[in-house]
């Protein structure tokens, strides 16, 4: 069971991500906005970590 737990976690995360992405695939503009938001979040995280 200990070995299975991380695998199940990965499957759960990828399933959740798939469900989150499906609505954005339908609307390309929203998908683009979502990607921009992720980029902005990643930049601010990098700044907080002092990587920028």
Short mmCIF file of C-alpha atoms in Angstrom, two decimals:
data_model
loop_
_atom_site.label_atom_id
_atom_site.label_comp_id
_atom_site.label_asym_id
_atom_site.label_seq_id
_atom_site.Cartn_x
_atom_site.Cartn_y
_atom_site.Cartn_z
CA UNK A 1 0.00 0.00 0.00
CA UNK A 2 2.86 2.39 0.71
CA UNK A 3 4.09 2.05 -2.89
CA UNK A 4 0.60 2.53 -4.31
CA UNK A 5 -0.15 5.76 -2.46
CA UNK A 6 2.13 8.10 -4.53
CA UNK A 7 0.88 6.48 -7.75
CA UNK A 8 -2.73 7.06 -6.71
CA UNK A 9 -1.88 10.65 -5.79
CA UNK A 10 -0.36 11.27 -9.24
CA UNK A 11 -3.42 9.72 -10.92
CA UNK A 12 -5.75 11.87 -8.81
CA UNK A 13 -3.81 15.07 -9.57
CA UNK A 14 -3.70 14.38 -13.32
CA UNK A 15 -7.42 13.56 -13.31
CA UNK A 16 -8.22 16.82 -11.50
CA UNK A 17 -5.99 18.74 -13.93
CA UNK A 18 -7.76 17.12 -16.89
CA UNK A 19 -11.16 18.14 -15.53
CA UNK A 20 -9.89 21.68 -14.95
CA UNK A 21 -8.47 21.94 -18.48
CA UNK A 22 -11.52 20.57 -20.36
CA UNK A 23 -13.62 23.77 -19.95
CA UNK A 24 -10.69 25.89 -21.12
CA UNK A 25 -10.16 23.79 -24.26
CA UNK A 26 -13.76 24.68 -25.24
CA UNK A 27 -12.96 28.41 -24.98
CA UNK A 28 -9.51 29.20 -26.40
CA UNK A 29 -9.53 32.80 -25.11
CA UNK A 30 -10.09 31.58 -21.56
CA UNK A 31 -7.32 29.03 -22.01
CA UNK A 32 -4.96 31.80 -23.12
CA UNK A 33 -5.99 33.96 -20.13
CA UNK A 34 -5.47 31.00 -17.81
CA UNK A 35 -1.96 30.41 -19.19
CA UNK A 36 -1.12 34.09 -18.74
CA UNK A 37 -2.35 33.94 -15.14
CA UNK A 38 -0.21 30.85 -14.49
CA UNK A 39 2.81 32.66 -15.98
CA UNK A 40 2.18 35.67 -13.73
CA UNK A 41 1.81 33.43 -10.66
CA UNK A 42 5.03 31.60 -11.55
CA UNK A 43 6.85 34.93 -11.98
CA UNK A 44 5.68 36.24 -8.62
CA UNK A 45 6.68 32.95 -6.96
CA UNK A 46 10.10 33.23 -8.58
CA UNK A 47 10.42 36.82 -7.33
CA UNK A 48 9.45 35.77 -3.81
CA UNK A 49 12.09 33.05 -3.93
CA UNK A 50 14.65 35.58 -5.17
CA UNK A 51 15.28 33.84 -8.47
CA UNK A 52 14.48 36.87 -10.62
#
